[in-house]
Amino acid sequence: MYLNDVKLIGKVHDDATLKFLASGDAILAFTLVTTENFKNRGGNPVIRKEMHRVTAFNKVAKEAVPDGILFANTEVLVEGFLRSRESGGFSVTEVIARRISPGRREG
């Protein structure tokens, strides 16, 4: 059995705009920042932030941003799967969204 399933809750790093390819397909790409709070072995609080590249296509992209823009600092739930691709000689892993649920916007 194989499973490739991701759920992330975080904040959008920069404003993301819905774009359309020459084929007419819609695409929404943005960086999601997740935050983990914990205490290290010494008992000191640690905040670890991670950035995740998220891409949504067509219906998922259009439903996520009916106004055409996903604003920075908006909290979102992203459900999808991981996919790796080559970019500039590096292997890049991104989340391909099956669903994006925008929440509240801060700041």
Coordinates of C-alpha atoms in Angstrom, one line a residue:
M1 CA 0.0 0.0 0.0
Y2 CA 1.2 3.5 -0.8
L3 CA 0.1 6.9 0.5
N4 CA 1.0 10.4 -0.6
D5 CA -1.2 12.7 1.4
V6 CA -0.4 16.1 2.9
K7 CA -2.4 18.4 5.2
L8 CA -0.8 21.7 6.2
I9 CA -2.2 24.7 8.1
G10 CA -0.2 27.9 7.8
K11 CA -0.1 31.4 6.5
V12 CA 0.4 32.6 2.9
H13 CA 3.8 34.3 2.6
D14 CA 3.2 36.8 -0.2
D15 CA 0.1 37.8 -2.2
A16 CA -0.7 35.1 -4.8
T17 CA -2.6 35.9 -8.0
L18 CA -4.6 33.5 -10.0
K19 CA -3.0 33.1 -13.5
F20 CA -4.0 31.6 -16.7
L21 CA -1.8 29.6 -19.0
A22 CA -1.9 29.9 -22.8
S23 CA -4.0 26.6 -22.8
G24 CA -6.6 28.4 -20.6
D25 CA -5.7 26.3 -17.6
A26 CA -5.8 28.2 -14.2
I27 CA -2.8 28.1 -11.9
L28 CA -2.3 29.4 -8.4
A29 CA 1.2 29.1 -6.8
F30 CA 2.2 30.4 -3.5
T31 CA 4.5 29.8 -0.5
L32 CA 2.9 28.6 2.7
V33 CA 4.6 29.1 6.1
T34 CA 4.0 26.7 8.9
T35 CA 5.1 27.3 12.4
E36 CA 6.0 24.7 15.1
N37 CA 6.4 25.7 18.7
F38 CA 8.2 23.4 21.2
K39 CA 10.8 23.3 24.0
N40 CA 14.3 22.0 23.4
R41 CA 16.1 19.6 25.7
G42 CA 17.2 22.6 27.8
G43 CA 13.5 23.6 28.3
N44 CA 13.9 26.7 26.2
P45 CA 11.1 27.6 23.8
V46 CA 11.8 27.2 20.1
I47 CA 9.8 28.4 17.1
R48 CA 10.6 26.6 13.9
K49 CA 9.1 28.0 10.6
E50 CA 9.1 26.1 7.4
M51 CA 8.2 27.2 3.9
H52 CA 6.3 25.0 1.5
R53 CA 5.7 25.6 -2.2
V54 CA 2.0 25.0 -3.0
T55 CA 0.5 24.8 -6.5
A56 CA -3.2 24.4 -7.4
F57 CA -4.7 24.0 -10.9
N58 CA -8.0 24.7 -12.6
K59 CA -11.1 24.1 -10.4
V60 CA -9.1 24.0 -7.1
A61 CA -7.3 27.2 -8.0
K62 CA -10.4 29.1 -9.0
E63 CA -12.4 27.9 -5.9
A64 CA -9.6 29.0 -3.6
V65 CA -9.5 32.5 -4.9
P66 CA -12.8 33.5 -6.5
D67 CA -11.6 37.2 -6.4
G68 CA -8.4 36.2 -8.1
I69 CA -6.0 36.9 -5.2
L70 CA -4.9 35.1 -2.1
F71 CA -3.5 37.7 0.3
A72 CA -0.4 37.4 2.4
N73 CA -0.9 36.5 6.0
T74 CA -4.2 34.6 5.2
E75 CA -4.4 31.4 7.2
V76 CA -5.2 28.4 5.0
L77 CA -5.6 24.7 5.1
V78 CA -4.0 22.9 2.2
E79 CA -4.8 19.3 1.4
G80 CA -2.9 17.6 -1.4
F81 CA 0.0 15.4 -2.3
L82 CA 3.8 15.8 -2.8
R83 CA 5.4 15.9 -6.2
S84 CA 9.1 16.5 -7.0
R85 CA 10.4 18.1 -10.2
E86 CA 13.8 19.4 -11.5
S87 CA 14.3 23.1 -11.5
G88 CA 17.6 24.8 -12.2
G89 CA 19.6 21.7 -11.4
F90 CA 17.8 21.1 -8.1
S91 CA 15.1 18.7 -7.1
V92 CA 12.1 20.7 -5.8
T93 CA 9.3 19.2 -3.8
E94 CA 6.0 20.9 -3.9
V95 CA 2.5 20.3 -2.6
I96 CA -0.1 19.9 -5.4
A97 CA -3.3 21.0 -3.8
R98 CA -6.5 19.0 -4.0
R99 CA -8.3 21.5 -1.8
I100 CA -7.5 24.9 -0.3
S101 CA -9.6 26.3 2.5
P102 CA -8.9 30.0 3.2
G103 CA -9.4 31.2 6.7
R104 CA -8.9 34.5 8.3
R105 CA -6.4 37.2 7.2
E106 CA -4.1 38.8 9.7
G107 CA -2.4 42.2 9.5

